[in-house]
Amino acid sequence: MSSEEKQSWIYALVAVVVPLVYFATVLSKVPGTDVATIGYVWPMFTAIGVGIGANIVLNITAAIISPREAGRTDERDRQINRRGEHVGFYVMSVAAIVPLGLAMARIDQFWIANALYLAFVLAALTSSVVKIVAYRRGF
C-alpha cells in the first residue's frame, strides 16, 4: 500500500470518527431544547482542531512505521489525488446549497453552521472514498 493510499485511509477514518463524536455530542442536546441556547461553537472548533491534529499525527505515525514509502509519489498517485479532490469539490459545491438555503430562510445559526460542517465532512469523506476506490480497483 502506497503512502498516498494510507493517507486516504487515515483521512477517511478521521472524517468519520471525529464528526460522529461531534454530532452525537451536540445533536443529543437538541430534543426538548431551544437550539439557540446550545453551545456548539467551541465543540465545533474542537472537532475541527482534533480532526486536523489527528490527521497530522496519524500520517506522521504512518511515515515513521513505513519510512521507505513515505513521501514517494508517482504520476498515478497525483492523478488519483487530483480526481479525489475534484469529486470532493463538487460534493462540497452541491452540499453547500443546503446551508445557503437555510440562511436565506433565516433558520437559526445552529442549523446553518452544522449543515456547513456536514458539507465539509461529506466532501472530505467522498474525496477519500474516491481515492481509495481508485487505488483498489484501478484508475
Short mmCIF file of N, CA, C and O in Angstrom, two decimals:
data_model
loop_
_atom_site.label_atom_id
_atom_site.label_comp_id
_atom_site.label_asym_id
_atom_site.label_seq_id
_atom_site.Cartn_x
_atom_site.Cartn_y
_atom_site.Cartn_z
N MET A 1 0.85 -1.17 0.00
CA MET A 1 0.00 0.00 0.00
C MET A 1 0.90 1.24 0.00
O MET A 1 1.79 1.36 0.83
N SER A 2 0.64 2.15 -0.92
CA SER A 2 1.46 3.36 -1.02
C SER A 2 1.15 4.31 0.13
O SER A 2 0.10 4.21 0.79
N SER A 3 2.05 5.24 0.36
CA SER A 3 1.84 6.21 1.43
C SER A 3 0.62 7.09 1.13
O SER A 3 -0.10 7.49 2.04
N GLU A 4 0.39 7.37 -0.14
CA GLU A 4 -0.77 8.18 -0.52
C GLU A 4 -2.08 7.45 -0.21
O GLU A 4 -3.04 8.07 0.24
N GLU A 5 -2.10 6.15 -0.45
CA GLU A 5 -3.30 5.38 -0.13
C GLU A 5 -3.52 5.34 1.38
O GLU A 5 -4.64 5.46 1.86
N LYS A 6 -2.42 5.18 2.14
CA LYS A 6 -2.54 5.21 3.60
C LYS A 6 -3.10 6.54 4.07
O LYS A 6 -3.94 6.59 4.98
N GLN A 7 -2.63 7.63 3.46
CA GLN A 7 -3.14 8.95 3.83
C GLN A 7 -4.63 9.06 3.55
O GLN A 7 -5.37 9.66 4.34
N SER A 8 -5.07 8.46 2.47
CA SER A 8 -6.51 8.48 2.15
C SER A 8 -7.31 7.71 3.18
O SER A 8 -8.39 8.14 3.59
N TRP A 9 -6.80 6.55 3.59
CA TRP A 9 -7.48 5.76 4.63
C TRP A 9 -7.53 6.53 5.94
O TRP A 9 -8.56 6.53 6.63
N ILE A 10 -6.44 7.16 6.30
CA ILE A 10 -6.39 7.94 7.54
C ILE A 10 -7.39 9.09 7.48
O ILE A 10 -8.14 9.33 8.42
N TYR A 11 -7.40 9.81 6.36
CA TYR A 11 -8.31 10.94 6.18
C TYR A 11 -9.76 10.48 6.28
O TYR A 11 -10.59 11.15 6.90
N ALA A 12 -10.07 9.33 5.68
CA ALA A 12 -11.43 8.79 5.74
C ALA A 12 -11.81 8.42 7.17
O ALA A 12 -12.92 8.72 7.63
N LEU A 13 -10.89 7.78 7.87
CA LEU A 13 -11.14 7.39 9.26
C LEU A 13 -11.42 8.62 10.13
O LEU A 13 -12.40 8.66 10.88
N VAL A 14 -10.57 9.62 10.01
CA VAL A 14 -10.75 10.84 10.79
C VAL A 14 -12.04 11.55 10.38
O VAL A 14 -12.76 12.07 11.23
N ALA A 15 -12.35 11.54 9.08
CA ALA A 15 -13.56 12.21 8.57
C ALA A 15 -14.84 11.51 9.02
O ALA A 15 -15.93 12.08 8.90
N VAL A 16 -14.75 10.30 9.51
CA VAL A 16 -15.91 9.59 10.04
C VAL A 16 -15.98 9.72 11.56
O VAL A 16 -17.01 10.11 12.12
N VAL A 17 -14.88 9.42 12.24
CA VAL A 17 -14.89 9.33 13.70
C VAL A 17 -15.12 10.69 14.36
O VAL A 17 -16.00 10.82 15.23
N VAL A 18 -14.35 11.69 14.00
CA VAL A 18 -14.44 12.99 14.67
C VAL A 18 -15.83 13.61 14.51
O VAL A 18 -16.44 14.02 15.51
N PRO A 19 -16.38 13.69 13.29
CA PRO A 19 -17.73 14.26 13.17
C PRO A 19 -18.81 13.43 13.88
O PRO A 19 -19.77 14.00 14.41
N LEU A 20 -18.65 12.11 13.89
CA LEU A 20 -19.63 11.30 14.63
C LEU A 20 -19.66 11.67 16.11
O LEU A 20 -20.73 11.81 16.70
N VAL A 21 -18.48 11.84 16.67
CA VAL A 21 -18.42 12.24 18.09
C VAL A 21 -19.02 13.62 18.27
O VAL A 21 -19.81 13.85 19.19
N TYR A 22 -18.65 14.55 17.38
CA TYR A 22 -19.20 15.91 17.47
C TYR A 22 -20.72 15.89 17.37
O TYR A 22 -21.43 16.46 18.22
N PHE A 23 -21.25 15.27 16.31
CA PHE A 23 -22.70 15.29 16.10
C PHE A 23 -23.44 14.54 17.21
O PHE A 23 -24.52 14.96 17.63
N ALA A 24 -22.87 13.44 17.70
CA ALA A 24 -23.50 12.72 18.82
C ALA A 24 -23.56 13.60 20.06
O ALA A 24 -24.56 13.60 20.79
N THR A 25 -22.50 14.35 20.29
CA THR A 25 -22.44 15.22 21.47
C THR A 25 -23.41 16.39 21.35
O THR A 25 -24.19 16.66 22.26
N VAL A 26 -23.36 17.09 20.24
CA VAL A 26 -24.15 18.31 20.09
C VAL A 26 -25.61 18.02 19.77
O VAL A 26 -26.50 18.62 20.37
N LEU A 27 -25.87 17.12 18.85
CA LEU A 27 -27.26 16.87 18.46
C LEU A 27 -28.05 16.13 19.54
O LEU A 27 -29.29 16.15 19.51
N SER A 28 -27.35 15.51 20.49
CA SER A 28 -28.07 14.86 21.58
C SER A 28 -28.76 15.89 22.49
O SER A 28 -29.67 15.55 23.23
N LYS A 29 -28.34 17.14 22.40
CA LYS A 29 -28.93 18.22 23.21
C LYS A 29 -30.16 18.84 22.55
O LYS A 29 -30.87 19.61 23.18
N VAL A 30 -30.41 18.53 21.29
CA VAL A 30 -31.48 19.18 20.53
C VAL A 30 -32.88 18.84 21.03
O VAL A 30 -33.70 19.75 21.18
N PRO A 31 -33.21 17.58 21.28
CA PRO A 31 -34.59 17.29 21.69
C PRO A 31 -34.99 18.03 22.97
O PRO A 31 -34.32 17.96 23.99
N GLY A 32 -36.06 18.79 22.86
CA GLY A 32 -36.60 19.49 24.02
C GLY A 32 -35.84 20.74 24.40
O GLY A 32 -36.06 21.29 25.47
N THR A 33 -34.93 21.22 23.53
CA THR A 33 -34.12 22.40 23.85
C THR A 33 -34.23 23.39 22.70
O THR A 33 -34.28 23.02 21.54
N ASP A 34 -34.22 24.67 23.06
CA ASP A 34 -34.14 25.70 22.03
C ASP A 34 -32.72 25.70 21.50
O ASP A 34 -31.76 25.87 22.26
N VAL A 35 -32.55 25.48 20.20
CA VAL A 35 -31.21 25.33 19.63
C VAL A 35 -30.37 26.59 19.79
O VAL A 35 -29.14 26.53 19.76
N ALA A 36 -31.02 27.74 19.97
CA ALA A 36 -30.27 28.98 20.17
C ALA A 36 -29.47 28.96 21.47
O ALA A 36 -28.50 29.70 21.62
N THR A 37 -29.85 28.09 22.39
CA THR A 37 -29.14 28.02 23.68
C THR A 37 -28.05 26.94 23.70
O THR A 37 -27.32 26.84 24.68
N ILE A 38 -27.97 26.15 22.65
CA ILE A 38 -26.97 25.08 22.61
C ILE A 38 -25.62 25.66 22.22
O ILE A 38 -25.48 26.34 21.21
N GLY A 39 -24.63 25.41 23.06
CA GLY A 39 -23.27 25.86 22.77
C GLY A 39 -22.59 24.90 21.80
O GLY A 39 -22.09 23.86 22.21
N TYR A 40 -22.57 25.25 20.54
CA TYR A 40 -21.99 24.38 19.53
C TYR A 40 -20.67 24.91 18.98
O TYR A 40 -19.92 24.17 18.35
N VAL A 41 -20.38 26.18 19.21
CA VAL A 41 -19.22 26.82 18.59
C VAL A 41 -17.92 26.18 19.04
O VAL A 41 -17.11 25.74 18.22
N TRP A 42 -17.69 26.11 20.34
CA TRP A 42 -16.42 25.54 20.82
C TRP A 42 -16.32 24.05 20.55
O TRP A 42 -15.24 23.57 20.18
N PRO A 43 -17.40 23.28 20.71
CA PRO A 43 -17.29 21.88 20.30
C PRO A 43 -16.96 21.71 18.81
O PRO A 43 -16.19 20.83 18.44
N MET A 44 -17.50 22.59 17.96
CA MET A 44 -17.19 22.50 16.54
C MET A 44 -15.74 22.88 16.27
O MET A 44 -15.04 22.19 15.52
N PHE A 45 -15.27 23.96 16.90
CA PHE A 45 -13.85 24.33 16.77
C PHE A 45 -12.96 23.21 17.26
O PHE A 45 -11.93 22.89 16.67
N THR A 46 -13.35 22.58 18.36
CA THR A 46 -12.58 21.47 18.91
C THR A 46 -12.57 20.29 17.94
O THR A 46 -11.51 19.69 17.70
N ALA A 47 -13.72 19.98 17.36
CA ALA A 47 -13.78 18.87 16.40
C ALA A 47 -12.91 19.15 15.19
O ALA A 47 -12.18 18.26 14.72
N ILE A 48 -12.94 20.37 14.69
CA ILE A 48 -12.11 20.73 13.54
C ILE A 48 -10.64 20.62 13.90
O ILE A 48 -9.84 20.05 13.17
N GLY A 49 -10.28 21.15 15.07
CA GLY A 49 -8.88 21.08 15.52
C GLY A 49 -8.41 19.65 15.76
O GLY A 49 -7.31 19.28 15.36
N VAL A 50 -9.26 18.85 16.40
CA VAL A 50 -8.91 17.45 16.64
C VAL A 50 -8.79 16.70 15.32
O VAL A 50 -7.88 15.88 15.14
N GLY A 51 -9.67 16.99 14.38
CA GLY A 51 -9.59 16.35 13.07
C GLY A 51 -8.29 16.66 12.36
O GLY A 51 -7.62 15.77 11.83
N ILE A 52 -7.90 17.93 12.36
CA ILE A 52 -6.65 18.33 11.73
C ILE A 52 -5.47 17.70 12.45
O ILE A 52 -4.57 17.13 11.84
N GLY A 53 -5.48 17.81 13.78
CA GLY A 53 -4.38 17.25 14.59
C GLY A 53 -4.26 15.74 14.45
O GLY A 53 -3.16 15.21 14.30
N ALA A 54 -5.38 15.05 14.49
CA ALA A 54 -5.36 13.59 14.36
C ALA A 54 -4.83 13.17 12.99
O ALA A 54 -4.05 12.22 12.88
N ASN A 55 -5.23 13.89 11.97
CA ASN A 55 -4.76 13.59 10.62
C ASN A 55 -3.24 13.75 10.53
O ASN A 55 -2.55 12.90 9.98
N ILE A 56 -2.74 14.82 11.10
CA ILE A 56 -1.29 15.07 11.08
C ILE A 56 -0.54 13.99 11.86
O ILE A 56 0.43 13.40 11.36
N VAL A 57 -0.99 13.73 13.09
CA VAL A 57 -0.30 12.75 13.94
C VAL A 57 -0.34 11.36 13.33
O VAL A 57 0.67 10.65 13.31
N LEU A 58 -1.50 10.96 12.81
CA LEU A 58 -1.61 9.63 12.22
C LEU A 58 -0.77 9.50 10.95
O LEU A 58 -0.19 8.44 10.70
N ASN A 59 -0.70 10.55 10.15
CA ASN A 59 0.15 10.50 8.95
C ASN A 59 1.62 10.46 9.31
O ASN A 59 2.40 9.75 8.66
N ILE A 60 2.03 11.18 10.33
CA ILE A 60 3.43 11.13 10.79
C ILE A 60 3.74 9.73 11.33
O ILE A 60 4.79 9.16 11.03
N THR A 61 2.80 9.17 12.09
CA THR A 61 2.98 7.82 12.62
C THR A 61 3.11 6.81 11.49
O THR A 61 3.98 5.93 11.53
N ALA A 62 2.28 6.93 10.46
CA ALA A 62 2.37 6.02 9.32
C ALA A 62 3.70 6.17 8.61
O ALA A 62 4.29 5.17 8.15
N ALA A 63 4.23 7.39 8.51
CA ALA A 63 5.52 7.62 7.87
C ALA A 63 6.66 7.04 8.69
O ALA A 63 7.64 6.52 8.13
N ILE A 64 6.53 7.08 10.01
CA ILE A 64 7.56 6.50 10.88
C ILE A 64 7.55 4.98 10.78
O ILE A 64 8.59 4.33 10.74
N ILE A 65 6.35 4.41 10.71
CA ILE A 65 6.23 2.95 10.63
C ILE A 65 6.76 2.43 9.30
O ILE A 65 7.39 1.37 9.24
N SER A 66 6.49 3.15 8.21
CA SER A 66 6.95 2.74 6.87
C SER A 66 7.78 3.85 6.25
O SER A 66 7.32 4.52 5.31
N PRO A 67 9.00 4.05 6.71
CA PRO A 67 9.79 5.18 6.23
C PRO A 67 10.19 5.08 4.75
O PRO A 67 10.39 6.11 4.10
N ARG A 68 10.31 3.88 4.22
CA ARG A 68 10.72 3.74 2.82
C ARG A 68 9.65 4.26 1.86
O ARG A 68 9.96 4.73 0.77
N GLU A 69 8.39 4.15 2.25
CA GLU A 69 7.30 4.55 1.38
C GLU A 69 6.93 6.03 1.54
O GLU A 69 6.30 6.60 0.66
N ALA A 70 7.32 6.62 2.66
CA ALA A 70 6.89 7.98 2.98
C ALA A 70 7.36 8.99 1.92
O ALA A 70 8.52 9.01 1.53
N GLY A 71 6.43 9.78 1.46
CA GLY A 71 6.75 10.84 0.52
C GLY A 71 6.94 10.41 -0.92
O GLY A 71 7.15 11.25 -1.79
N ARG A 72 6.88 9.13 -1.20
CA ARG A 72 7.03 8.66 -2.57
C ARG A 72 5.70 8.78 -3.30
O ARG A 72 4.71 8.20 -2.90
N THR A 73 5.72 9.53 -4.37
CA THR A 73 4.52 9.63 -5.20
C THR A 73 4.94 9.49 -6.66
O THR A 73 6.06 9.81 -7.03
N ASP A 74 4.02 9.01 -7.44
CA ASP A 74 4.27 8.92 -8.88
C ASP A 74 3.09 9.57 -9.60
O ASP A 74 2.19 10.15 -8.97
N GLU A 75 3.09 9.49 -10.89
CA GLU A 75 2.04 10.14 -11.68
C GLU A 75 0.65 9.58 -11.35
O GLU A 75 -0.32 10.32 -11.29
N ARG A 76 0.58 8.29 -11.12
CA ARG A 76 -0.71 7.67 -10.77
C ARG A 76 -1.25 8.25 -9.47
O ARG A 76 -2.44 8.56 -9.37
N ASP A 77 -0.37 8.39 -8.47
CA ASP A 77 -0.78 8.98 -7.19
C ASP A 77 -1.31 10.40 -7.39
O ASP A 77 -2.33 10.78 -6.81
N ARG A 78 -0.63 11.16 -8.20
CA ARG A 78 -1.05 12.54 -8.45
C ARG A 78 -2.41 12.59 -9.18
O ARG A 78 -3.26 13.41 -8.85
N GLN A 79 -2.60 11.68 -10.13
CA GLN A 79 -3.88 11.64 -10.85
C GLN A 79 -5.02 11.21 -9.93
O GLN A 79 -6.12 11.78 -9.99
N ILE A 80 -4.76 10.23 -9.10
CA ILE A 80 -5.79 9.77 -8.15
C ILE A 80 -6.12 10.89 -7.17
O ILE A 80 -7.29 11.14 -6.88
N ASN A 81 -5.10 11.56 -6.67
CA ASN A 81 -5.33 12.67 -5.75
C ASN A 81 -6.14 13.77 -6.42
O ASN A 81 -7.09 14.30 -5.83
N ARG A 82 -5.78 14.10 -7.65
CA ARG A 82 -6.50 15.13 -8.40
C ARG A 82 -7.96 14.74 -8.59
O ARG A 82 -8.86 15.56 -8.39
N ARG A 83 -8.21 13.49 -8.97
CA ARG A 83 -9.59 13.02 -9.17
C ARG A 83 -10.38 13.08 -7.87
O ARG A 83 -11.51 13.55 -7.84
N GLY A 84 -9.78 12.60 -6.78
CA GLY A 84 -10.49 12.62 -5.49
C GLY A 84 -10.82 14.03 -5.04
O GLY A 84 -11.94 14.29 -4.57
N GLU A 85 -9.87 14.94 -5.17
CA GLU A 85 -10.11 16.33 -4.77
C GLU A 85 -11.15 16.97 -5.67
O GLU A 85 -11.96 17.78 -5.22
N HIS A 86 -11.13 16.62 -6.94
CA HIS A 86 -12.10 17.15 -7.91
C HIS A 86 -13.52 16.73 -7.52
O HIS A 86 -14.43 17.56 -7.46
N VAL A 87 -13.70 15.46 -7.24
CA VAL A 87 -15.03 14.96 -6.84
C VAL A 87 -15.44 15.57 -5.51
O VAL A 87 -16.60 15.98 -5.33
N GLY A 88 -14.49 15.66 -4.56
CA GLY A 88 -14.78 16.29 -3.27
C GLY A 88 -15.23 17.73 -3.42
O GLY A 88 -16.13 18.20 -2.72
N PHE A 89 -14.62 18.45 -4.36
CA PHE A 89 -15.01 19.84 -4.63
C PHE A 89 -16.46 19.91 -5.09
O PHE A 89 -17.22 20.76 -4.65
N TYR A 90 -16.84 19.00 -5.98
CA TYR A 90 -18.21 19.02 -6.47
C TYR A 90 -19.21 18.65 -5.38
O TYR A 90 -20.30 19.23 -5.30
N VAL A 91 -18.84 17.71 -4.54
CA VAL A 91 -19.73 17.35 -3.42
C VAL A 91 -19.90 18.56 -2.50
O VAL A 91 -21.01 18.88 -2.07
N MET A 92 -18.81 19.24 -2.20
CA MET A 92 -18.89 20.43 -1.34
C MET A 92 -19.74 21.51 -2.00
O MET A 92 -20.55 22.16 -1.34
N SER A 93 -19.56 21.70 -3.29
CA SER A 93 -20.33 22.73 -4.00
C SER A 93 -21.83 22.45 -3.94
O SER A 93 -22.63 23.37 -3.72
N VAL A 94 -22.20 21.20 -4.14
CA VAL A 94 -23.62 20.85 -4.10
C VAL A 94 -24.14 20.88 -2.66
O VAL A 94 -25.22 21.42 -2.38
N ALA A 95 -23.37 20.34 -1.72
CA ALA A 95 -23.81 20.28 -0.32
C ALA A 95 -23.91 21.67 0.30
O ALA A 95 -24.70 21.88 1.22
N ALA A 96 -23.15 22.64 -0.19
CA ALA A 96 -23.18 23.99 0.35
C ALA A 96 -24.50 24.70 0.02
O ALA A 96 -24.81 25.74 0.62
N ILE A 97 -25.27 24.13 -0.88
CA ILE A 97 -26.57 24.72 -1.21
C ILE A 97 -27.51 24.65 0.00
O ILE A 97 -28.32 25.54 0.22
N VAL A 98 -27.38 23.59 0.80
CA VAL A 98 -28.27 23.43 1.96
C VAL A 98 -28.07 24.55 2.98
O VAL A 98 -29.05 25.22 3.34
N PRO A 99 -26.83 24.81 3.46
CA PRO A 99 -26.70 25.92 4.41
C PRO A 99 -27.05 27.27 3.79
O PRO A 99 -27.57 28.15 4.48
N LEU A 100 -26.80 27.42 2.51
CA LEU A 100 -27.19 28.66 1.83
C LEU A 100 -28.71 28.82 1.87
O LEU A 100 -29.23 29.90 2.19
N GLY A 101 -29.43 27.76 1.57
CA GLY A 101 -30.89 27.79 1.64
C GLY A 101 -31.39 28.05 3.05
O GLY A 101 -32.36 28.81 3.26
N LEU A 102 -30.72 27.45 4.03
CA LEU A 102 -31.11 27.69 5.43
C LEU A 102 -30.91 29.16 5.81
O LEU A 102 -31.73 29.74 6.52
N ALA A 103 -29.81 29.75 5.34
CA ALA A 103 -29.55 31.16 5.63
C ALA A 103 -30.60 32.05 4.96
O ALA A 103 -31.07 33.03 5.56
N MET A 104 -30.94 31.71 3.74
CA MET A 104 -31.96 32.50 3.02
C MET A 104 -33.33 32.39 3.69
O MET A 104 -34.11 33.34 3.66
N ALA A 105 -33.58 31.25 4.30
CA ALA A 105 -34.85 31.04 5.01
C ALA A 105 -34.81 31.58 6.43
O ALA A 105 -35.78 31.44 7.17
N ARG A 106 -33.68 32.18 6.79
CA ARG A 106 -33.48 32.77 8.14
C ARG A 106 -33.66 31.74 9.26
O ARG A 106 -34.24 32.02 10.30
N ILE A 107 -33.13 30.55 9.01
CA ILE A 107 -33.13 29.49 10.01
C ILE A 107 -32.02 29.80 11.02
O ILE A 107 -31.04 30.47 10.70
N ASP A 108 -32.15 29.28 12.22
CA ASP A 108 -31.17 29.55 13.28
C ASP A 108 -29.74 29.21 12.86
O ASP A 108 -29.52 28.24 12.14
N GLN A 109 -28.80 29.99 13.33
CA GLN A 109 -27.38 29.79 13.01
C GLN A 109 -26.88 28.40 13.36
O GLN A 109 -25.98 27.87 12.71
N PHE A 110 -27.43 27.81 14.38
CA PHE A 110 -27.05 26.46 14.79
C PHE A 110 -27.18 25.49 13.62
O PHE A 110 -26.26 24.72 13.33
N TRP A 111 -28.31 25.53 12.93
CA TRP A 111 -28.55 24.61 11.83
C TRP A 111 -27.69 24.95 10.62
O TRP A 111 -27.20 24.06 9.93
N ILE A 112 -27.48 26.23 10.37
CA ILE A 112 -26.65 26.65 9.24
C ILE A 112 -25.21 26.18 9.45
O ILE A 112 -24.60 25.59 8.55
N ALA A 113 -24.67 26.43 10.63
CA ALA A 113 -23.28 26.04 10.92
C ALA A 113 -23.11 24.52 10.86
O ALA A 113 -22.12 24.03 10.30
N ASN A 114 -24.06 23.79 11.41
CA ASN A 114 -23.95 22.33 11.40
C ASN A 114 -24.13 21.75 10.00
O ASN A 114 -23.48 20.77 9.64
N ALA A 115 -24.99 22.37 9.19
CA ALA A 115 -25.14 21.92 7.81
C ALA A 115 -23.87 22.19 7.01
O ALA A 115 -23.45 21.36 6.19
N LEU A 116 -23.23 23.32 7.27
CA LEU A 116 -21.98 23.63 6.57
C LEU A 116 -20.86 22.68 7.00
O LEU A 116 -20.09 22.20 6.17
N TYR A 117 -20.80 22.40 8.30
CA TYR A 117 -19.81 21.43 8.79
C TYR A 117 -20.05 20.06 8.16
O TYR A 117 -19.11 19.39 7.72
N LEU A 118 -21.31 19.66 8.08
CA LEU A 118 -21.63 18.38 7.46
C LEU A 118 -21.24 18.38 5.98
O LEU A 118 -20.75 17.36 5.47
N ALA A 119 -21.39 19.50 5.30
CA ALA A 119 -20.98 19.59 3.90
C ALA A 119 -19.47 19.37 3.76
O ALA A 119 -19.03 18.64 2.87
N PHE A 120 -18.69 19.97 4.65
CA PHE A 120 -17.24 19.75 4.63
C PHE A 120 -16.90 18.29 4.91
O PHE A 120 -16.02 17.71 4.27
N VAL A 121 -17.59 17.70 5.87
CA VAL A 121 -17.36 16.29 6.22
C VAL A 121 -17.68 15.39 5.03
O VAL A 121 -16.90 14.49 4.69
N LEU A 122 -18.80 15.62 4.39
CA LEU A 122 -19.18 14.81 3.23
C LEU A 122 -18.19 14.95 2.09
O LEU A 122 -17.85 13.97 1.42
N ALA A 123 -17.69 16.17 1.88
CA ALA A 123 -16.70 16.39 0.82
C ALA A 123 -15.40 15.65 1.13
O ALA A 123 -14.81 15.00 0.26
N ALA A 124 -14.95 15.72 2.39
CA ALA A 124 -13.72 15.04 2.78
C ALA A 124 -13.87 13.53 2.67
O ALA A 124 -12.98 12.84 2.14
N LEU A 125 -14.99 13.02 3.13
CA LEU A 125 -15.22 11.58 3.07
C LEU A 125 -15.35 11.10 1.63
O LEU A 125 -14.75 10.07 1.26
N THR A 126 -16.06 11.82 0.82
CA THR A 126 -16.21 11.44 -0.59
C THR A 126 -14.87 11.45 -1.30
O THR A 126 -14.55 10.53 -2.06
N SER A 127 -14.09 12.48 -1.06
CA SER A 127 -12.76 12.58 -1.67
C SER A 127 -11.91 11.37 -1.30
O SER A 127 -11.26 10.76 -2.16
N SER A 128 -11.92 11.00 -0.03
CA SER A 128 -11.15 9.85 0.43
C SER A 128 -11.64 8.55 -0.19
O SER A 128 -10.84 7.72 -0.62
N VAL A 129 -12.95 8.38 -0.23
CA VAL A 129 -13.51 7.14 -0.79
C VAL A 129 -13.18 7.02 -2.27
O VAL A 129 -12.82 5.94 -2.74
N VAL A 130 -13.27 8.11 -3.00
CA VAL A 130 -12.93 8.08 -4.43
C VAL A 130 -11.47 7.66 -4.61
O VAL A 130 -11.14 6.85 -5.47
N LYS A 131 -10.59 8.21 -3.79
CA LYS A 131 -9.17 7.87 -3.88
C LYS A 131 -8.94 6.39 -3.53
O LYS A 131 -8.19 5.70 -4.24
N ILE A 132 -9.57 5.93 -2.47
CA ILE A 132 -9.39 4.53 -2.05
C ILE A 132 -9.89 3.58 -3.13
O ILE A 132 -9.24 2.59 -3.46
N VAL A 133 -11.05 3.88 -3.69
CA VAL A 133 -11.60 3.04 -4.75
C VAL A 133 -10.67 3.04 -5.95
O VAL A 133 -10.41 2.00 -6.57
N ALA A 134 -10.12 4.20 -6.29
CA ALA A 134 -9.19 4.28 -7.43
C ALA A 134 -7.95 3.45 -7.16
O ALA A 134 -7.42 2.77 -8.07
N TYR A 135 -7.44 3.46 -5.93
CA TYR A 135 -6.27 2.64 -5.61
C TYR A 135 -6.60 1.16 -5.65
O TYR A 135 -5.81 0.34 -6.12
N ARG A 136 -7.79 0.79 -5.16
CA ARG A 136 -8.14 -0.63 -5.06
C ARG A 136 -8.61 -1.24 -6.38
O ARG A 136 -8.33 -2.38 -6.66
N ARG A 137 -9.37 -0.48 -7.17
CA ARG A 137 -9.96 -1.04 -8.38
C ARG A 137 -9.28 -0.57 -9.65
O ARG A 137 -9.61 -1.03 -10.73
N GLY A 138 -8.37 0.34 -9.51
CA GLY A 138 -7.68 0.83 -10.69
C GLY A 138 -8.19 2.19 -11.11
O GLY A 138 -9.31 2.59 -10.80
N PHE A 139 -7.34 2.86 -11.80
CA PHE A 139 -7.66 4.25 -12.19
C PHE A 139 -7.76 4.33 -13.69
O PHE A 139 -7.01 3.84 -14.45
#
